CSV table of C-alpha atoms and ligand atoms in Angstrom, one decimal:
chain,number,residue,atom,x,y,z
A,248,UNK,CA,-16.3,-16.1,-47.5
A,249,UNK,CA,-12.6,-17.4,-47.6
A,250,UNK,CA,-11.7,-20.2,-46.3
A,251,UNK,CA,-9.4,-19.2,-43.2
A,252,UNK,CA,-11.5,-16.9,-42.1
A,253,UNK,CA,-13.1,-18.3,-38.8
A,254,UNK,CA,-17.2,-18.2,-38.8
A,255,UNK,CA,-18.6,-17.1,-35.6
A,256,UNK,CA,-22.3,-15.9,-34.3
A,257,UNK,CA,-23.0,-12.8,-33.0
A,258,UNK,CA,-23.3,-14.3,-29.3
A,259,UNK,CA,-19.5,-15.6,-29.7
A,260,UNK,CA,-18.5,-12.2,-31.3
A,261,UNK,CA,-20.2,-10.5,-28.6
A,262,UNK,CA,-18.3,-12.8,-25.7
A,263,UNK,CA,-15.0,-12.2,-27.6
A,264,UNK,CA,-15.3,-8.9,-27.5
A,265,UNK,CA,-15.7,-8.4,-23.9
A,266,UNK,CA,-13.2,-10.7,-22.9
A,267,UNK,CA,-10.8,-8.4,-25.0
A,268,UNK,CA,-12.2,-5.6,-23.4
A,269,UNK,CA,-11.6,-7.3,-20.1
A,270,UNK,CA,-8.2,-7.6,-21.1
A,271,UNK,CA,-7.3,-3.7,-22.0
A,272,UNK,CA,-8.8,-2.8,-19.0
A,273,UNK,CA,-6.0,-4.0,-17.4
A,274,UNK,CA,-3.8,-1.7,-19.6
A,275,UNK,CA,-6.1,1.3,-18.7
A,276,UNK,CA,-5.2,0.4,-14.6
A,277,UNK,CA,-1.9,0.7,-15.7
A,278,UNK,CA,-1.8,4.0,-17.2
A,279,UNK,CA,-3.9,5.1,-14.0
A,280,UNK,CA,-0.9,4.0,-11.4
A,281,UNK,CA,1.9,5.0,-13.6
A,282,UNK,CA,0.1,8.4,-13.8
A,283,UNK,CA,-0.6,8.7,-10.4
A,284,UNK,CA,3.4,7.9,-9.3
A,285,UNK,CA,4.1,10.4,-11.7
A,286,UNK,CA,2.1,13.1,-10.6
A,287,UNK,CA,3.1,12.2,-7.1
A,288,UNK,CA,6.9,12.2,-7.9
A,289,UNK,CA,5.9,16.0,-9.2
A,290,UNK,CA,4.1,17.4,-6.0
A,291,UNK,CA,7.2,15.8,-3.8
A,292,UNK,CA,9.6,17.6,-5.9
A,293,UNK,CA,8.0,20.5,-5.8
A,294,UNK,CA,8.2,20.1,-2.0
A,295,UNK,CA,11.1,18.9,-1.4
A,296,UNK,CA,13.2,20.9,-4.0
A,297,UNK,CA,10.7,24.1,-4.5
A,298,UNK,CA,11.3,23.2,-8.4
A,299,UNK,CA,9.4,21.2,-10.9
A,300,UNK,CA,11.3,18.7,-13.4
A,301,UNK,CA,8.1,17.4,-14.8
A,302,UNK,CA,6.1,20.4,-17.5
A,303,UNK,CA,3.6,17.5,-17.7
A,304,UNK,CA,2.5,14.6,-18.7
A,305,UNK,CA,0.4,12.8,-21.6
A,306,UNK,CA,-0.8,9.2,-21.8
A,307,UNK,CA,-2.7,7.2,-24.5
A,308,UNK,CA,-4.4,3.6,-24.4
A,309,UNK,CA,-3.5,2.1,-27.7
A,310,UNK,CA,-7.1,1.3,-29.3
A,311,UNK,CA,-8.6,-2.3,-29.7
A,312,UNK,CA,-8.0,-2.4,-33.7
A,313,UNK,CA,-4.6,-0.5,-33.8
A,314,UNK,CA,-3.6,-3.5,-31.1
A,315,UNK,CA,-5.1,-6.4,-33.3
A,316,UNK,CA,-3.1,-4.4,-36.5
A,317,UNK,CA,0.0,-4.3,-34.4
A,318,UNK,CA,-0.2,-7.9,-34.1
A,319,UNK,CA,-1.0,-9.3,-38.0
A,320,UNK,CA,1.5,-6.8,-39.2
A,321,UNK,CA,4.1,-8.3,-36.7
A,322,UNK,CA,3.0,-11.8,-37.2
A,323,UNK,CA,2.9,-12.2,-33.2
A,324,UNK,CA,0.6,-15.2,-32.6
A,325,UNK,CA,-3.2,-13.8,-32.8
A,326,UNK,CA,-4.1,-14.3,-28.8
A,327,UNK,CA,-3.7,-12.7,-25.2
A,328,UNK,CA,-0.8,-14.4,-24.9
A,329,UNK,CA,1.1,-13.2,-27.9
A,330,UNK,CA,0.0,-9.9,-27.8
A,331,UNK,CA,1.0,-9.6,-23.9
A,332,UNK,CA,4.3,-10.6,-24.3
A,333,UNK,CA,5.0,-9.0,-27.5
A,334,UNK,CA,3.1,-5.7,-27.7
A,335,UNK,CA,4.1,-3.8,-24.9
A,336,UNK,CA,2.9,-0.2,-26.2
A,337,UNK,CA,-0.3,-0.4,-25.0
A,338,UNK,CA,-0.3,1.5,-22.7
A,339,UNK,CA,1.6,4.9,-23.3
A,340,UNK,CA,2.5,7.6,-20.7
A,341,UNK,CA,4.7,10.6,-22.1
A,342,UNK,CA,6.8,12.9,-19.2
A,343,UNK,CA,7.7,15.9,-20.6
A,344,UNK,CA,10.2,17.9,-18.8
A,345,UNK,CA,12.0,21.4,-18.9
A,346,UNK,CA,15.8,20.3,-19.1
A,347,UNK,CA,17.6,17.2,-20.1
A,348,UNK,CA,19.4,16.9,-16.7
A,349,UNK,CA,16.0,16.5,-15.6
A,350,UNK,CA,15.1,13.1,-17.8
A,351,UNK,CA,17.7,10.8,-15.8
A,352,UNK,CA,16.3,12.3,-12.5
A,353,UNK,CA,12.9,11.6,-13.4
A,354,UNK,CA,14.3,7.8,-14.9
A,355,UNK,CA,15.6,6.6,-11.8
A,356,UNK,CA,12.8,8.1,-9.6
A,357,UNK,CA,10.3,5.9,-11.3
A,358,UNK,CA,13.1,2.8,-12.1
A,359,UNK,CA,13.5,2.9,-8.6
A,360,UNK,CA,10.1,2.3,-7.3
A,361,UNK,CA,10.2,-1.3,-5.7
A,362,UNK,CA,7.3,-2.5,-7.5
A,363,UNK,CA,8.5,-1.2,-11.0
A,364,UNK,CA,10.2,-3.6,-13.1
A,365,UNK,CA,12.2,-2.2,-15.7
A,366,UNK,CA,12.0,-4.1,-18.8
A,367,UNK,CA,13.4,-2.5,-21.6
A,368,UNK,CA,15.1,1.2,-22.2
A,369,UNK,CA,16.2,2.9,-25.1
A,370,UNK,CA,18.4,6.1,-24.8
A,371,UNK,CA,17.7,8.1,-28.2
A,372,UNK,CA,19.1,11.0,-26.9
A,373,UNK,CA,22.5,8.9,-26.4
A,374,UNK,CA,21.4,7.9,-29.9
A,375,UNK,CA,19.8,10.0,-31.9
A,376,UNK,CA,18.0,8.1,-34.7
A,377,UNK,CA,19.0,9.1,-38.0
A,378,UNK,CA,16.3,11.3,-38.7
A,379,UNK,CA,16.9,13.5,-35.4
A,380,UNK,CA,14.4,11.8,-33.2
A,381,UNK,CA,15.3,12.0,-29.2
A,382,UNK,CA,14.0,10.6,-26.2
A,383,UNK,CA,14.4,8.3,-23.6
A,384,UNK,CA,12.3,5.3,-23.8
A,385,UNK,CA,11.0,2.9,-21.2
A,386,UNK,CA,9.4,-0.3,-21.0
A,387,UNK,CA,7.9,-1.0,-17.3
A,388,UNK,CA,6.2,-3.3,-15.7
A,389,UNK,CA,3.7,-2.8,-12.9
A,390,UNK,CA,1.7,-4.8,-11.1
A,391,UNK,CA,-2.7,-4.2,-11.6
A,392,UNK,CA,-4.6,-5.6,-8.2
A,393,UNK,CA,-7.8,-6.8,-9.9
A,394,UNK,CA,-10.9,-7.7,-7.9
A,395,UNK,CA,-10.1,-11.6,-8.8
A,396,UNK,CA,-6.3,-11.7,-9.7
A,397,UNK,CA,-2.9,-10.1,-10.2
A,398,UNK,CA,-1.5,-8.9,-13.4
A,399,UNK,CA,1.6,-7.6,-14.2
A,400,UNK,CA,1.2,-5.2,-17.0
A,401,UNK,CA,3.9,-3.5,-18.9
A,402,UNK,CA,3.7,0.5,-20.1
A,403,UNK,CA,5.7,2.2,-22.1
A,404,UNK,CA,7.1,5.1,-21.0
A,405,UNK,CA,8.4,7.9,-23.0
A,406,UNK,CA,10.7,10.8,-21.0
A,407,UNK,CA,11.5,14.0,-23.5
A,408,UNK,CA,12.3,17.5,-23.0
A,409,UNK,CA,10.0,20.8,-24.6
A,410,UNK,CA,12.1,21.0,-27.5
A,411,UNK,CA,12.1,17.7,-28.0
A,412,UNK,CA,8.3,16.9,-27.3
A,413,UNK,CA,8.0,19.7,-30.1
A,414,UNK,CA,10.3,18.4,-33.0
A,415,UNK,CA,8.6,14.7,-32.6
A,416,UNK,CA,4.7,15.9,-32.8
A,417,UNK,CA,5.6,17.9,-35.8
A,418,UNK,CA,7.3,15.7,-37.0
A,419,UNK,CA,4.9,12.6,-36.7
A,420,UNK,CA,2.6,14.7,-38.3
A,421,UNK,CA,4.4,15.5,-41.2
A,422,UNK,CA,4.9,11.5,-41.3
A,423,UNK,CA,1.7,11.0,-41.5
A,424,UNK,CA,0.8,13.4,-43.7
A,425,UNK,CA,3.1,11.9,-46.4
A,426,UNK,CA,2.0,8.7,-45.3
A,427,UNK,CA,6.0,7.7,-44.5
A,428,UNK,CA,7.0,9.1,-47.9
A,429,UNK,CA,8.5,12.2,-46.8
A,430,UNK,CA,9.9,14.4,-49.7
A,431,UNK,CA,14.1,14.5,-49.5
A,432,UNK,CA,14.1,18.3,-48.9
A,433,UNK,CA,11.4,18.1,-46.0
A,434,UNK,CA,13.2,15.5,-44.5
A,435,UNK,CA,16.5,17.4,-44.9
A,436,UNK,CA,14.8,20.4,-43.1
A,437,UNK,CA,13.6,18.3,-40.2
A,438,UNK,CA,16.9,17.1,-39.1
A,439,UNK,CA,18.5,20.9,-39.4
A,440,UNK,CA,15.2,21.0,-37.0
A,441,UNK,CA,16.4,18.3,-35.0
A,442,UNK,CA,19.6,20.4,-34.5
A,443,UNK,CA,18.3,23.3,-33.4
A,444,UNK,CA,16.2,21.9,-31.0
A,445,UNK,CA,19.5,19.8,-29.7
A,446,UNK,CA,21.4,23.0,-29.5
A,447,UNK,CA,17.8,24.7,-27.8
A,448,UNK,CA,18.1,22.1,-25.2
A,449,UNK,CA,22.6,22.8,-25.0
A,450,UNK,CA,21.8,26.5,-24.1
A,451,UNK,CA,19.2,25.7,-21.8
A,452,UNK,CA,20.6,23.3,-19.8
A,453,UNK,CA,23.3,25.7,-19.3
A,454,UNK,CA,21.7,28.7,-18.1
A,455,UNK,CA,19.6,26.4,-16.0
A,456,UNK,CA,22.8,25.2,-14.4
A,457,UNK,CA,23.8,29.0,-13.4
A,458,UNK,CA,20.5,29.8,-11.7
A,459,UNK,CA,20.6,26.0,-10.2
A,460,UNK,CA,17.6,25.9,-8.7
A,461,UNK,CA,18.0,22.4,-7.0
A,462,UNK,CA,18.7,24.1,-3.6
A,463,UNK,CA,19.6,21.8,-0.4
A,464,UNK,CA,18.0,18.3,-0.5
A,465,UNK,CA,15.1,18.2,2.2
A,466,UNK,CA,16.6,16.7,5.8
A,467,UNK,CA,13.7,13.3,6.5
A,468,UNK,CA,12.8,14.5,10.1
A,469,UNK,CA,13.3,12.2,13.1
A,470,UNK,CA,10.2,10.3,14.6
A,471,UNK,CA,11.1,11.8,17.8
A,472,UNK,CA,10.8,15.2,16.6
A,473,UNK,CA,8.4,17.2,19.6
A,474,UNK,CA,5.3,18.5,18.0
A,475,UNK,CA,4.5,19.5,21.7
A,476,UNK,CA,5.5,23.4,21.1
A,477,UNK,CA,3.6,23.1,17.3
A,478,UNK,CA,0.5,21.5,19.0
A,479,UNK,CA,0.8,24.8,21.6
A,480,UNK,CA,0.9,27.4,19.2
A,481,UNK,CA,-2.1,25.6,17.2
A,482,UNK,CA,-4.2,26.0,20.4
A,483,UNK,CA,-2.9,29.8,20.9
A,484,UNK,CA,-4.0,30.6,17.2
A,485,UNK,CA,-7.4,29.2,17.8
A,486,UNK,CA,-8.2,30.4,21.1
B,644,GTP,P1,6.9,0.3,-32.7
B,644,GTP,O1,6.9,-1.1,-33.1
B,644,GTP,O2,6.3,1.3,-33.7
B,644,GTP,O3,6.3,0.5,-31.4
B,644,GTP,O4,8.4,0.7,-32.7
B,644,GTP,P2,9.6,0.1,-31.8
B,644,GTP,O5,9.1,-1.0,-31.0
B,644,GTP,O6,10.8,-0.1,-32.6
B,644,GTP,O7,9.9,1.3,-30.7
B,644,GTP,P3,10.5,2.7,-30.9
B,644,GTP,O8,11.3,2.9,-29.7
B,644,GTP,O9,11.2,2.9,-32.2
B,644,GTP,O10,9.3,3.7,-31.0
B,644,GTP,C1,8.2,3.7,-30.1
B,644,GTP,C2,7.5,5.0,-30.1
B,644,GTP,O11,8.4,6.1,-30.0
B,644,GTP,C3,6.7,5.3,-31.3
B,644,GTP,O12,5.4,4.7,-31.2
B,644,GTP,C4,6.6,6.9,-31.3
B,644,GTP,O13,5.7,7.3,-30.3
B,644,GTP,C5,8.0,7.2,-30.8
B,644,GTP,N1,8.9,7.4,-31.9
B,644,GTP,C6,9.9,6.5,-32.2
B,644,GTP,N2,10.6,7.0,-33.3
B,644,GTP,C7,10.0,8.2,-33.7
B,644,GTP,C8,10.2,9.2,-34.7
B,644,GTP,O14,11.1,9.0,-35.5
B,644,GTP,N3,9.4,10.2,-34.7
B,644,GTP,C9,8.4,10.4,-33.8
B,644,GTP,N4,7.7,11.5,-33.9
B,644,GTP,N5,8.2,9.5,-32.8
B,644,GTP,C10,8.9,8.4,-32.8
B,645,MG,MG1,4.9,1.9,-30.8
C-alpha cells in the first residue's frame, strides 16, 4: 500500500460512510422542496393564467463517487466542508419549458421566494457557449429543516426550453460517446444544430406571442368577500 493512502478498518469505513450518507441526504431534501415549489408554481399558473410555462421537470442527485471525483479532480480540500462550499451541483433540478419568454418568468418566480437565496446565475442563452449550448443556470440555496438542525443547502438549477432540452441531451451524448474528443465535422454539425434550434425557439416565441395566451392576471379576492350566497346555493344543491 502507498504511503498517503490513509489505513482504516471496516468499522471506521462503515461509520464514514454513513456520515457521508447523512450528509447527501440533506441534498436529497433539497431536490424534494425545490421540486415541490416547482410543481406548485405549475398548478398556480395553470390557475391563475389557464396556461402552463413549465413542460416539466427532471432532477438528479449527484452520486457519492461522482461527488468525491468532483472534488480530487478540482483539488477542493477532501471534507464536508470543502465539498459544501465548493460543489454546489449536487443536487440538480432541470425546468423545461415551452417558450423562452417563459424562462425569466419561471427565474424570478422561484428567485423570488423569500427563503430562496440566489447564489450564482449564468445566462447561456444571453451567452451562448461556443459550441451552441443554451440555458439559464441557477445556483440556490434553500434551507433543509432536519429533525436535529438547519442546513442551508445549495441546488443547481437549470431553466431551458424543448428545443433547447433537445440539442443538450444529444449532444452530451455524443460527448460522451467520443469521450470529449468530438470529430471536427460532428462538432461543426452540432452547432448548425444549435442554430436551428435557436431559430426553432425565434419562430415559436413569435407565434406564441399572436395567440398570447397569458389572458388577464387573476384579481387576489378580498377577505371580506360574502361566501353567504355560495354557502346557500351549496345547501340548495344538496338538499
Ligand atoms: P461543472 O464543474 O462541470 O459543473 O461545470 P461549471 O461549474 O463550469 O458549470 P457549467 O455552468 O459550465 O455547467 C453545469 C452543467 O450544465 C453541466 O453539468 C451540464 O449539465 C450543463 N452543461 C454545461 N455546458 C454544457 C454543454 O456544453 N453541453 C451540455 N449537454 N450540457 C452542458
Ligand atoms: Mg456540473
Amino acid at each position: 500500500m502507498r504511503s498517503w493512502q490513509p489505513t482504516l478498518d471496516i468499522e471506521d469505513f462503515r461509520l464514514l460512510r454513513e456520515q457521508f450518507t447523512d450528509f447527501m441526504l440533506g441534498y436529497k431534501f433539497a431536490i424534494d422542496e425545490i421540486t415541490t415549489k416547482i410543481n406548485i408554481l405549475r398548478e398556480d399558473f395553470n390557475a391563475a393564467h389557464e396556461y402552463n410555462p413549465i413542460e416539466h421537470i427532471n432532477s438528479r442527485l449527484k452520486a457519492p463517487e461522482s461527488v468525491l471525483e468532483k472534488v480530487r479532480r478540482k483539488n477542493y480540500a477532501m471534507n464536508l466542508a470543502g465539498i459544501r462550499e465548493n460543489v454546489l451541483d449536487i443536487a440538480g433540478v432541470r425546468v423545461v419549458c415551452s417558450f423562452i419568454s417563459d424562462i425569466p418568468k419561471i427565474r424570478d418566480m422561484i428567485v423570488g421566494q423569500e427563503d430562496i437565496t440566489l447564489l450564482d446565475e449564468r445566462d447561456y442563452i444571453t451567452n451562448r457557449k461556443p459550441n451552441g449550448y443554451r440555458s439559464l443556470h441557477l445556483i440556490v440555496s434553500i434551507p433543509v429543516f432536519r429533525s436535529d438542525r438547519t442546513d442551508r443547502i445549495p441546488v443547481e438549477i437549470q431553466i431551458r426550453t424543448i428545443a433547447m432540452d433537445f440539442w443538450a441531451s444529444l449532444e452530451h451524448k455524443i460527448y460522451y460517446k467520443y469521450r470529449g474528443e468530438v470529430p471536427p465535422n460532428l462538432r461543426s454539425e452540432l452547432t448548425e444544430a444549435a442554430e436551428a434550434a435557436a431559430a426553432l425557439d425565434e419562430k415559436m416565441e413569435s407565434l406564441h406571442r399572436l395567440v398570447d395566451h397569458n389572458g388577464k392576471p387573476r384579481e387576489t379576492p378580498a377577505d371580506s368577500l360574502d361566501l353567504t350566497a355560495l354557502y346557500l346555493g351549496f345547501l340548495g344543491n344538496s338538499a
